């Protein structure tokens, strides 16, 4: 590339030009602002393309003069990138461009500048910042090389937990470069904004702390001063020299702060409701099936006196998150109370249950007969509904509407049956279906004939308005079918739920044909994007919504929801239920919750890949987009690759011992970026859910 210095201008860090990121890049501009504000930044200069600073000294002679003024002929320097695409509020590009440390002598300095400039041509932004100017020339930052006794990274807010009242510090012996490149995990300090030490990971022996109380106090003071200068939470690289002086090496905005659940946010989870609706639901499916389920379960809790009526009226018991169904775990009684002592001394719950006790006592004896009557009514109604093609549009809607009411009653009684009657004989609709399927297959029956002869087979298929899922292949089942009448009450009710859902799906498929939604082709998948009210209006000649063609189906690529979570700005934040400990042995680095299969980064990338590596090498940055998770044996939550992973919302766990050996390629994994838990998923559970 010829002489790299010939077309570069020299901008000292203490000049007005240096504070402009359009001239010197964000990294150098931030250091220039820091120095002007009195923060402990090192001196230095920036090499920029000549057209960015027309009045600045230009060419090799000017560069060599600046190098000599910095004592480059007698001491080591550090040569770093300062791009328009790094250290911004939208994207850090952390560690993407090259830096060269311990540069000694003029020849080595020229080579280092060339290395940094070439990295700008080699590396493209993973996600260019909004309104960023084109990176038509890398600026090169030059400063003295400081020999730190202790160095590290400090975040003036906790990006993993989304807490602005915490300061995170990762420290190592020596400079921070070994920490930010992911090769060393270091010691992690969680601090309050009053310099109180909350937790250290791993624990340090007494008298052997990397950071003394005085050092922590000075770091917190630097954090607050830097925030005041830049007006927000900062990602800071620092170092203490041999004399104990604290230096600021770099400051940039903290990116990808995890949203924090609001105080009192509900504890949600898929729990038992996901057994009925395991997949991603589109809006119409949600209105047809989730709303009646929520109403039915609410009715059951009200009858049982299990929750205050005011609470039940205010909150939907069952909801969806990105199309996946979840329920209030506390109202369902799936987790212990958050305030057991207050509940014990509060007379209201006991009085409420006492008032419901007489109803429960009578209901327990009457429920089997009530359920039998309900199932008989549902069976008669389903048998009386003609084939969809024989019905008028209004009749199709009436059938779907009746189905919503029936589902509410079925869910209510199914919930009460589970609570009051137990498992009964233990037989299940799925077991009965597998037996019927095995017998029918042995007789050579096709899928359509099997479903017509044995409606119980519907229990093996998830409800959908789209193309029906095929029946399972060879089951290996050897038992003989005993008949639907042999099922316990609860299983009989659950089976009717599935039959009603299938009836509704068939009616909606017919409506899709009648409404001529082909202009938004394919018609059925677009119709599923309507709400129930919009479907009623369209059937009554109100026409389809004008924006229907622009609506997009909910993605089915995302993994299942965490077992327990709270919502923060609509995003699930995983939480271990009270009374349980984190089963993982890593450290959460953010990014949410993900599920996929382990991949070592070599060969063909699998769908929903969880990258499992020894260390957080910044060279892995290009593979981050689209990962289902990232697991590393070493590294810090504050390292460059962890920062980039959070920006791309990749669930990340670091410090997971022997991860590469424990999770070979193809291992199904769940990764919780909040707690650091990495769990091997049981494939048998996946098969049953499917």
mmCIF file with all atom_site columns, N, CA, C and O in Angstrom, residues 496-513:
data_model
loop_
_atom_site.group_PDB
_atom_site.id
_atom_site.type_symbol
_atom_site.label_atom_id
_atom_site.label_alt_id
_atom_site.label_comp_id
_atom_site.label_asym_id
_atom_site.label_entity_id
_atom_site.label_seq_id
_atom_site.pdbx_PDB_ins_code
_atom_site.Cartn_x
_atom_site.Cartn_y
_atom_site.Cartn_z
_atom_site.occupancy
_atom_site.B_iso_or_equiv
_atom_site.pdbx_formal_charge
_atom_site.auth_seq_id
_atom_site.auth_comp_id
_atom_site.auth_asym_id
_atom_site.auth_atom_id
_atom_site.pdbx_PDB_model_num
ATOM 1  N N  . UNK A 1 496 ? -61.723 -33.185 24.350 1.00 0.00 ? 496 UNK A N  1
ATOM 2  C CA . UNK A 1 496 ? -62.772 -32.356 23.723 1.00 0.00 ? 496 UNK A CA 1
ATOM 3  C C  . UNK A 1 496 ? -62.241 -30.970 23.376 1.00 0.00 ? 496 UNK A C  1
ATOM 4  O O  . UNK A 1 496 ? -62.650 -30.381 22.370 1.00 0.00 ? 496 UNK A O  1
ATOM 5  N N  . UNK A 1 497 ? -61.349 -30.471 24.197 1.00 0.00 ? 497 UNK A N  1
ATOM 6  C CA . UNK A 1 497 ? -60.712 -29.195 23.857 1.00 0.00 ? 497 UNK A CA 1
ATOM 7  C C  . UNK A 1 497 ? -60.061 -29.284 22.480 1.00 0.00 ? 497 UNK A C  1
ATOM 8  O O  . UNK A 1 497 ? -60.231 -28.411 21.623 1.00 0.00 ? 497 UNK A O  1
ATOM 9  N N  . UNK A 1 498 ? -59.346 -30.366 22.270 1.00 0.00 ? 498 UNK A N  1
ATOM 10 C CA . UNK A 1 498 ? -58.648 -30.531 20.984 1.00 0.00 ? 498 UNK A CA 1
ATOM 11 C C  . UNK A 1 498 ? -59.623 -30.706 19.841 1.00 0.00 ? 498 UNK A C  1
ATOM 12 O O  . UNK A 1 498 ? -59.389 -30.192 18.741 1.00 0.00 ? 498 UNK A O  1
ATOM 13 N N  . UNK A 1 499 ? -60.747 -31.398 20.070 1.00 0.00 ? 499 UNK A N  1
ATOM 14 C CA . UNK A 1 499 ? -61.731 -31.577 18.997 1.00 0.00 ? 499 UNK A CA 1
ATOM 15 C C  . UNK A 1 499 ? -62.382 -30.244 18.621 1.00 0.00 ? 499 UNK A C  1
ATOM 16 O O  . UNK A 1 499 ? -62.594 -29.957 17.438 1.00 0.00 ? 499 UNK A O  1
ATOM 17 N N  . UNK A 1 500 ? -62.708 -29.443 19.623 1.00 0.00 ? 500 UNK A N  1
ATOM 18 C CA . UNK A 1 500 ? -63.319 -28.143 19.336 1.00 0.00 ? 500 UNK A CA 1
ATOM 19 C C  . UNK A 1 500 ? -62.339 -27.254 18.576 1.00 0.00 ? 500 UNK A C  1
ATOM 20 O O  . UNK A 1 500 ? -62.713 -26.555 17.624 1.00 0.00 ? 500 UNK A O  1
ATOM 21 N N  . UNK A 1 501 ? -61.074 -27.258 18.982 1.00 0.00 ? 501 UNK A N  1
ATOM 22 C CA . UNK A 1 501 ? -60.068 -26.469 18.264 1.00 0.00 ? 501 UNK A CA 1
ATOM 23 C C  . UNK A 1 501 ? -59.985 -26.891 16.802 1.00 0.00 ? 501 UNK A C  1
ATOM 24 O O  . UNK A 1 501 ? -59.880 -26.044 15.904 1.00 0.00 ? 501 UNK A O  1
ATOM 25 N N  . UNK A 1 502 ? -60.025 -28.185 16.544 1.00 0.00 ? 502 UNK A N  1
ATOM 26 C CA . UNK A 1 502 ? -59.933 -28.666 15.163 1.00 0.00 ? 502 UNK A CA 1
ATOM 27 C C  . UNK A 1 502 ? -61.161 -28.264 14.369 1.00 0.00 ? 502 UNK A C  1
ATOM 28 O O  . UNK A 1 502 ? -61.056 -27.910 13.187 1.00 0.00 ? 502 UNK A O  1
ATOM 29 N N  . UNK A 1 503 ? -62.335 -28.313 14.990 1.00 0.00 ? 503 UNK A N  1
ATOM 30 C CA . UNK A 1 503 ? -63.539 -27.858 14.301 1.00 0.00 ? 503 UNK A CA 1
ATOM 31 C C  . UNK A 1 503 ? -63.405 -26.391 13.910 1.00 0.00 ? 503 UNK A C  1
ATOM 32 O O  . UNK A 1 503 ? -63.719 -25.996 12.770 1.00 0.00 ? 503 UNK A O  1
ATOM 33 N N  . UNK A 1 504 ? -62.927 -25.571 14.834 1.00 0.00 ? 504 UNK A N  1
ATOM 34 C CA . UNK A 1 504 ? -62.754 -24.151 14.530 1.00 0.00 ? 504 UNK A CA 1
ATOM 35 C C  . UNK A 1 504 ? -61.766 -23.951 13.379 1.00 0.00 ? 504 UNK A C  1
ATOM 36 O O  . UNK A 1 504 ? -61.995 -23.115 12.488 1.00 0.00 ? 504 UNK A O  1
ATOM 37 N N  . UNK A 1 505 ? -60.685 -24.712 13.386 1.00 0.00 ? 505 UNK A N  1
ATOM 38 C CA . UNK A 1 505 ? -59.686 -24.576 12.329 1.00 0.00 ? 505 UNK A CA 1
ATOM 39 C C  . UNK A 1 505 ? -60.288 -24.900 10.965 1.00 0.00 ? 505 UNK A C  1
ATOM 40 O O  . UNK A 1 505 ? -60.016 -24.216 9.973  1.00 0.00 ? 505 UNK A O  1
ATOM 41 N N  . UNK A 1 506 ? -61.117 -25.926 10.910 1.00 0.00 ? 506 UNK A N  1
ATOM 42 C CA . UNK A 1 506 ? -61.735 -26.295 9.626  1.00 0.00 ? 506 UNK A CA 1
ATOM 43 C C  . UNK A 1 506 ? -62.681 -25.205 9.150  1.00 0.00 ? 506 UNK A C  1
ATOM 44 O O  . UNK A 1 506 ? -62.751 -24.907 7.950  1.00 0.00 ? 506 UNK A O  1
ATOM 45 N N  . UNK A 1 507 ? -63.405 -24.586 10.068 1.00 0.00 ? 507 UNK A N  1
ATOM 46 C CA . UNK A 1 507 ? -64.320 -23.514 9.681  1.00 0.00 ? 507 UNK A CA 1
ATOM 47 C C  . UNK A 1 507 ? -63.546 -22.297 9.168  1.00 0.00 ? 507 UNK A C  1
ATOM 48 O O  . UNK A 1 507 ? -63.932 -21.670 8.188  1.00 0.00 ? 507 UNK A O  1
ATOM 49 N N  . UNK A 1 508 ? -62.450 -21.971 9.835  1.00 0.00 ? 508 UNK A N  1
ATOM 50 C CA . UNK A 1 508 ? -61.651 -20.814 9.413  1.00 0.00 ? 508 UNK A CA 1
ATOM 51 C C  . UNK A 1 508 ? -61.013 -21.081 8.055  1.00 0.00 ? 508 UNK A C  1
ATOM 52 O O  . UNK A 1 508 ? -60.922 -20.179 7.208  1.00 0.00 ? 508 UNK A O  1
ATOM 53 N N  . UNK A 1 509 ? -60.568 -22.311 7.815  1.00 0.00 ? 509 UNK A N  1
ATOM 54 C CA . UNK A 1 509 ? -60.001 -22.630 6.498  1.00 0.00 ? 509 UNK A CA 1
ATOM 55 C C  . UNK A 1 509 ? -61.039 -22.422 5.395  1.00 0.00 ? 509 UNK A C  1
ATOM 56 O O  . UNK A 1 509 ? -60.717 -21.927 4.305  1.00 0.00 ? 509 UNK A O  1
ATOM 57 N N  . UNK A 1 510 ? -62.284 -22.777 5.688  1.00 0.00 ? 510 UNK A N  1
ATOM 58 C CA . UNK A 1 510 ? -63.342 -22.560 4.703  1.00 0.00 ? 510 UNK A CA 1
ATOM 59 C C  . UNK A 1 510 ? -63.611 -21.069 4.522  1.00 0.00 ? 510 UNK A C  1
ATOM 60 O O  . UNK A 1 510 ? -63.825 -20.596 3.397  1.00 0.00 ? 510 UNK A O  1
ATOM 61 N N  . UNK A 1 511 ? -63.581 -20.310 5.617  1.00 0.00 ? 511 UNK A N  1
ATOM 62 C CA . UNK A 1 511 ? -63.780 -18.865 5.511  1.00 0.00 ? 511 UNK A CA 1
ATOM 63 C C  . UNK A 1 511 ? -62.689 -18.213 4.677  1.00 0.00 ? 511 UNK A C  1
ATOM 64 O O  . UNK A 1 511 ? -62.947 -17.256 3.942  1.00 0.00 ? 511 UNK A O  1
ATOM 65 N N  . UNK A 1 512 ? -61.464 -18.726 4.780  1.00 0.00 ? 512 UNK A N  1
ATOM 66 C CA . UNK A 1 512 ? -60.364 -18.171 3.990  1.00 0.00 ? 512 UNK A CA 1
ATOM 67 C C  . UNK A 1 512 ? -60.659 -18.302 2.504  1.00 0.00 ? 512 UNK A C  1
ATOM 68 O O  . UNK A 1 512 ? -60.362 -17.402 1.714  1.00 0.00 ? 512 UNK A O  1
ATOM 69 N N  . UNK A 1 513 ? -61.241 -19.423 2.124  1.00 0.00 ? 513 UNK A N  1
ATOM 70 C CA . UNK A 1 513 ? -61.600 -19.627 0.713  1.00 0.00 ? 513 UNK A CA 1
ATOM 71 C C  . UNK A 1 513 ? -62.739 -18.689 0.325  1.00 0.00 ? 513 UNK A C  1
ATOM 72 O O  . UNK A 1 513 ? -62.723 -18.051 -0.730 1.00 0.00 ? 513 UNK A O  1
#
